[in-house]
Amino acid sequence: MIKKSIFLLLSVIASSSFAANTPAPVPSDACHFLSKMPFIKTPSTYKPYSEGSEDYTCGTPYFEIETPNSGDTLNNNIAYYVSGDETKTKKLMLMLNMNNQDPDAVKIAKSYFINGSFEIMKKMFPTSPGKVARIVGSLTDGKYGEYAVDGWKVSSEKKVWPTGRGYELRFTVTPD
């Protein structure tokens, strides 16, 4: 009887309905999650996507990641976006455009992407350092996927462009 009670108690505690949920950050705060990173420029003001829109957004201009000896190849670049409604953040996204496939350029650009992703997760999930570390480890190993963290879906994906001349890496955090 005691074993069944303990099992039932542990089952209830482990249930997702009892998992800690991180509240959505205030949009103006989320827009500045990466402001202290030297490669992220000042984001735009969080405002309606277009006149009369209920969808709001802010974003940074692309930061050109210069690579020595890149020649005529376009630089890789990175930007950060937040979207939601007037009062609630619904999506945070870091996007890296990979134009230069030189191994040194890829290594440098991916380090920006991993550092930015880590910073977003540190701000979003301060009470889940173990999960954050596992996701950063996956990104470092070049593995992309979806993860559940504190009521949010954290995903990373690689999208090869139809031209085949490059790809983008996206790191997103959305409500689960």
mmCIF file of C-alpha atoms in Angstrom:
data_model
loop_
_atom_site.group_PDB
_atom_site.id
_atom_site.type_symbol
_atom_site.label_atom_id
_atom_site.label_comp_id
_atom_site.label_asym_id
_atom_site.label_seq_id
_atom_site.Cartn_x
_atom_site.Cartn_y
_atom_site.Cartn_z
ATOM 1 C CA MET A 1 0.000 0.000 0.000
ATOM 2 C CA ILE A 2 2.803 2.446 0.891
ATOM 3 C CA LYS A 3 4.640 1.691 -2.375
ATOM 4 C CA LYS A 4 1.464 2.386 -4.376
ATOM 5 C CA SER A 5 0.921 5.669 -2.499
ATOM 6 C CA ILE A 6 4.505 6.783 -3.109
ATOM 7 C CA PHE A 7 4.252 5.853 -6.799
ATOM 8 C CA LEU A 8 0.963 7.759 -7.093
ATOM 9 C CA LEU A 9 2.460 10.791 -5.342
ATOM 10 C CA LEU A 10 5.527 10.775 -7.593
ATOM 11 C CA SER A 11 3.301 10.395 -10.664
ATOM 12 C CA VAL A 12 1.245 13.417 -9.643
ATOM 13 C CA ILE A 13 4.347 15.513 -8.906
ATOM 14 C CA ALA A 14 5.942 14.567 -12.238
ATOM 15 C CA SER A 15 2.752 15.403 -14.121
ATOM 16 C CA SER A 16 3.142 18.261 -16.573
ATOM 17 C CA SER A 17 0.213 20.060 -14.971
ATOM 18 C CA PHE A 18 2.404 20.555 -11.905
ATOM 19 C CA ALA A 19 5.538 21.583 -13.817
ATOM 20 C CA ALA A 20 6.798 25.097 -13.244
ATOM 21 C CA ASN A 21 5.695 27.467 -15.976
ATOM 22 C CA THR A 22 7.717 30.539 -16.772
ATOM 23 C CA PRO A 23 5.431 33.526 -17.354
ATOM 24 C CA ALA A 24 5.718 35.418 -20.616
ATOM 25 C CA PRO A 25 8.194 38.263 -20.281
ATOM 26 C CA VAL A 26 7.023 41.852 -20.670
ATOM 27 C CA PRO A 27 7.488 42.550 -24.404
ATOM 28 C CA SER A 28 9.691 45.620 -23.921
ATOM 29 C CA ASP A 29 11.961 43.560 -21.636
ATOM 30 C CA ALA A 30 12.099 40.653 -24.091
ATOM 31 C CA CYS A 31 13.105 43.054 -26.867
ATOM 32 C CA HIS A 32 16.212 43.920 -24.849
ATOM 33 C CA PHE A 33 17.224 40.398 -23.743
ATOM 34 C CA LEU A 34 20.300 40.562 -25.987
ATOM 35 C CA SER A 35 21.062 44.287 -25.702
ATOM 36 C CA LYS A 36 24.255 43.745 -23.706
ATOM 37 C CA MET A 37 25.716 41.407 -26.316
ATOM 38 C CA PRO A 38 28.278 43.272 -28.427
ATOM 39 C CA PHE A 39 27.001 41.820 -31.690
ATOM 40 C CA ILE A 40 23.342 42.730 -31.228
ATOM 41 C CA LYS A 41 22.312 46.226 -32.200
ATOM 42 C CA THR A 42 19.620 48.244 -30.416
ATOM 43 C CA PRO A 43 16.168 46.774 -31.153
ATOM 44 C CA SER A 44 13.324 48.734 -32.627
ATOM 45 C CA THR A 45 10.445 49.797 -30.382
ATOM 46 C CA TYR A 46 7.821 47.116 -29.687
ATOM 47 C CA LYS A 47 4.915 48.327 -31.827
ATOM 48 C CA PRO A 48 2.128 47.081 -34.110
ATOM 49 C CA TYR A 49 3.444 45.135 -37.092
ATOM 50 C CA SER A 50 1.485 47.456 -39.348
ATOM 51 C CA GLU A 51 -1.102 50.177 -38.848
ATOM 52 C CA GLY A 52 -4.190 48.753 -37.137
ATOM 53 C CA SER A 53 -2.565 45.362 -36.536
ATOM 54 C CA GLU A 54 -3.106 43.500 -33.262
ATOM 55 C CA ASP A 55 0.245 41.753 -33.812
ATOM 56 C CA TYR A 56 3.236 43.538 -32.305
ATOM 57 C CA THR A 57 6.937 43.127 -32.983
ATOM 58 C CA CYS A 58 10.399 44.492 -32.383
ATOM 59 C CA GLY A 59 13.690 43.493 -33.906
ATOM 60 C CA THR A 60 17.303 44.358 -34.382
ATOM 61 C CA PRO A 61 19.029 45.263 -37.618
ATOM 62 C CA TYR A 62 21.205 42.467 -38.981
ATOM 63 C CA PHE A 63 24.722 42.436 -37.587
ATOM 64 C CA GLU A 64 27.301 41.570 -40.242
ATOM 65 C CA ILE A 65 29.712 38.923 -38.969
ATOM 66 C CA GLU A 66 32.912 39.803 -40.741
ATOM 67 C CA THR A 67 35.318 36.977 -41.403
ATOM 68 C CA PRO A 68 38.952 37.510 -42.378
ATOM 69 C CA ASN A 69 39.816 36.504 -45.941
ATOM 70 C CA SER A 70 36.168 36.128 -46.967
ATOM 71 C CA GLY A 71 36.805 37.712 -50.372
ATOM 72 C CA ASP A 72 33.682 38.514 -52.365
ATOM 73 C CA THR A 73 31.448 36.192 -50.352
ATOM 74 C CA LEU A 74 28.605 37.838 -48.477
ATOM 75 C CA ASN A 75 29.124 37.987 -44.736
ATOM 76 C CA ASN A 76 27.048 35.867 -42.417
ATOM 77 C CA ASN A 77 24.635 37.949 -40.332
ATOM 78 C CA ILE A 78 22.477 37.654 -37.239
ATOM 79 C CA ALA A 79 19.354 39.399 -35.904
ATOM 80 C CA TYR A 80 16.899 39.041 -33.009
ATOM 81 C CA TYR A 81 13.100 39.414 -33.091
ATOM 82 C CA VAL A 82 10.241 39.399 -30.578
ATOM 83 C CA SER A 83 6.559 39.193 -31.459
ATOM 84 C CA GLY A 84 3.260 38.978 -29.631
ATOM 85 C CA ASP A 85 0.309 41.199 -28.891
ATOM 86 C CA GLU A 86 0.226 44.542 -27.113
ATOM 87 C CA THR A 87 0.869 43.105 -23.651
ATOM 88 C CA LYS A 88 2.216 39.579 -24.123
ATOM 89 C CA THR A 89 5.330 38.111 -25.688
ATOM 90 C CA LYS A 90 4.493 35.101 -27.854
ATOM 91 C CA LYS A 91 7.708 34.450 -29.760
ATOM 92 C CA LEU A 92 11.407 35.187 -29.395
ATOM 93 C CA MET A 93 13.629 34.350 -32.359
ATOM 94 C CA LEU A 94 17.323 34.581 -33.125
ATOM 95 C CA MET A 95 18.130 34.161 -36.819
ATOM 96 C CA LEU A 96 21.537 33.528 -38.343
ATOM 97 C CA ASN A 97 21.941 33.759 -42.118
ATOM 98 C CA MET A 98 24.850 31.641 -43.331
ATOM 99 C CA ASN A 99 26.109 33.063 -46.630
ATOM 100 C CA ASN A 100 29.784 32.172 -46.209
ATOM 101 C CA GLN A 101 30.427 28.422 -45.950
ATOM 102 C CA ASP A 102 34.156 28.712 -45.246
ATOM 103 C CA PRO A 103 34.820 26.536 -42.149
ATOM 104 C CA ASP A 104 36.283 29.473 -40.174
ATOM 105 C CA ALA A 105 33.317 31.678 -41.080
ATOM 106 C CA VAL A 106 30.860 28.949 -40.069
ATOM 107 C CA LYS A 107 32.633 28.405 -36.745
ATOM 108 C CA ILE A 108 32.616 32.127 -35.899
ATOM 109 C CA ALA A 109 28.974 32.642 -36.934
ATOM 110 C CA LYS A 110 27.753 29.589 -35.025
ATOM 111 C CA SER A 111 29.484 30.855 -31.881
ATOM 112 C CA TYR A 112 27.412 34.069 -32.142
ATOM 113 C CA PHE A 113 24.267 31.974 -32.604
ATOM 114 C CA ILE A 114 24.998 29.685 -29.642
ATOM 115 C CA ASN A 115 25.923 32.597 -27.360
ATOM 116 C CA GLY A 116 22.761 34.505 -28.307
ATOM 117 C CA SER A 117 20.582 31.418 -27.810
ATOM 118 C CA PHE A 118 22.173 30.823 -24.408
ATOM 119 C CA GLU A 119 21.536 34.432 -23.361
ATOM 120 C CA ILE A 120 17.852 34.192 -24.358
ATOM 121 C CA MET A 121 17.456 30.991 -22.336
ATOM 122 C CA LYS A 122 19.276 32.447 -19.306
ATOM 123 C CA LYS A 123 16.775 35.329 -19.273
ATOM 124 C CA MET A 124 13.736 33.132 -19.952
ATOM 125 C CA PHE A 125 14.549 30.136 -17.758
ATOM 126 C CA PRO A 126 16.726 31.198 -14.808
ATOM 127 C CA THR A 127 15.450 28.303 -12.683
ATOM 128 C CA SER A 128 16.261 25.596 -15.268
ATOM 129 C CA PRO A 129 20.037 25.745 -15.769
ATOM 130 C CA GLY A 130 20.275 21.985 -16.407
ATOM 131 C CA LYS A 131 17.811 22.086 -19.304
ATOM 132 C CA VAL A 132 19.482 25.198 -20.688
ATOM 133 C CA ALA A 133 22.884 23.493 -20.548
ATOM 134 C CA ARG A 134 21.559 20.418 -22.396
ATOM 135 C CA ILE A 135 20.085 22.565 -25.174
ATOM 136 C CA VAL A 136 23.299 24.572 -25.515
ATOM 137 C CA GLY A 137 25.191 21.274 -25.689
ATOM 138 C CA SER A 138 22.936 20.103 -28.517
ATOM 139 C CA LEU A 139 23.438 23.374 -30.410
ATOM 140 C CA THR A 140 27.186 23.111 -29.914
ATOM 141 C CA ASP A 141 27.076 19.576 -31.351
ATOM 142 C CA GLY A 142 25.119 20.845 -34.383
ATOM 143 C CA LYS A 143 21.938 19.044 -33.328
ATOM 144 C CA TYR A 144 18.647 20.812 -33.883
ATOM 145 C CA GLY A 145 15.252 19.972 -32.445
ATOM 146 C CA GLU A 146 12.458 20.874 -30.044
ATOM 147 C CA TYR A 147 12.576 20.943 -26.274
ATOM 148 C CA ALA A 148 10.004 21.653 -23.559
ATOM 149 C CA VAL A 149 11.199 24.045 -20.870
ATOM 150 C CA ASP A 150 8.950 25.447 -18.143
ATOM 151 C CA GLY A 151 5.790 25.637 -20.269
ATOM 152 C CA TRP A 152 7.590 26.899 -23.389
ATOM 153 C CA LYS A 153 8.708 25.221 -26.602
ATOM 154 C CA VAL A 154 12.352 25.890 -27.414
ATOM 155 C CA SER A 155 13.334 24.931 -30.938
ATOM 156 C CA SER A 156 16.284 25.193 -33.232
ATOM 157 C CA GLU A 157 16.240 24.426 -36.903
ATOM 158 C CA LYS A 158 18.322 24.666 -40.031
ATOM 159 C CA LYS A 159 16.635 25.747 -43.271
ATOM 160 C CA VAL A 160 18.622 25.364 -46.471
ATOM 161 C CA TRP A 161 17.755 28.042 -49.011
ATOM 162 C CA PRO A 162 16.204 26.935 -52.319
ATOM 163 C CA THR A 163 19.230 28.353 -54.150
ATOM 164 C CA GLY A 164 21.505 26.010 -52.200
ATOM 165 C CA ARG A 165 23.894 28.920 -51.621
ATOM 166 C CA GLY A 166 23.420 29.078 -47.892
ATOM 167 C CA TYR A 167 21.052 28.433 -45.055
ATOM 168 C CA GLU A 168 19.577 29.972 -41.941
ATOM 169 C CA LEU A 169 19.629 28.801 -38.378
ATOM 170 C CA ARG A 170 16.627 29.764 -36.261
ATOM 171 C CA PHE A 171 16.366 29.577 -32.516
ATOM 172 C CA THR A 172 12.820 30.201 -31.259
ATOM 173 C CA VAL A 173 11.007 30.229 -27.943
ATOM 174 C CA THR A 174 7.192 30.044 -28.036
ATOM 175 C CA PRO A 175 4.481 29.143 -25.506
ATOM 176 C CA ASP A 176 3.978 25.370 -25.346
#
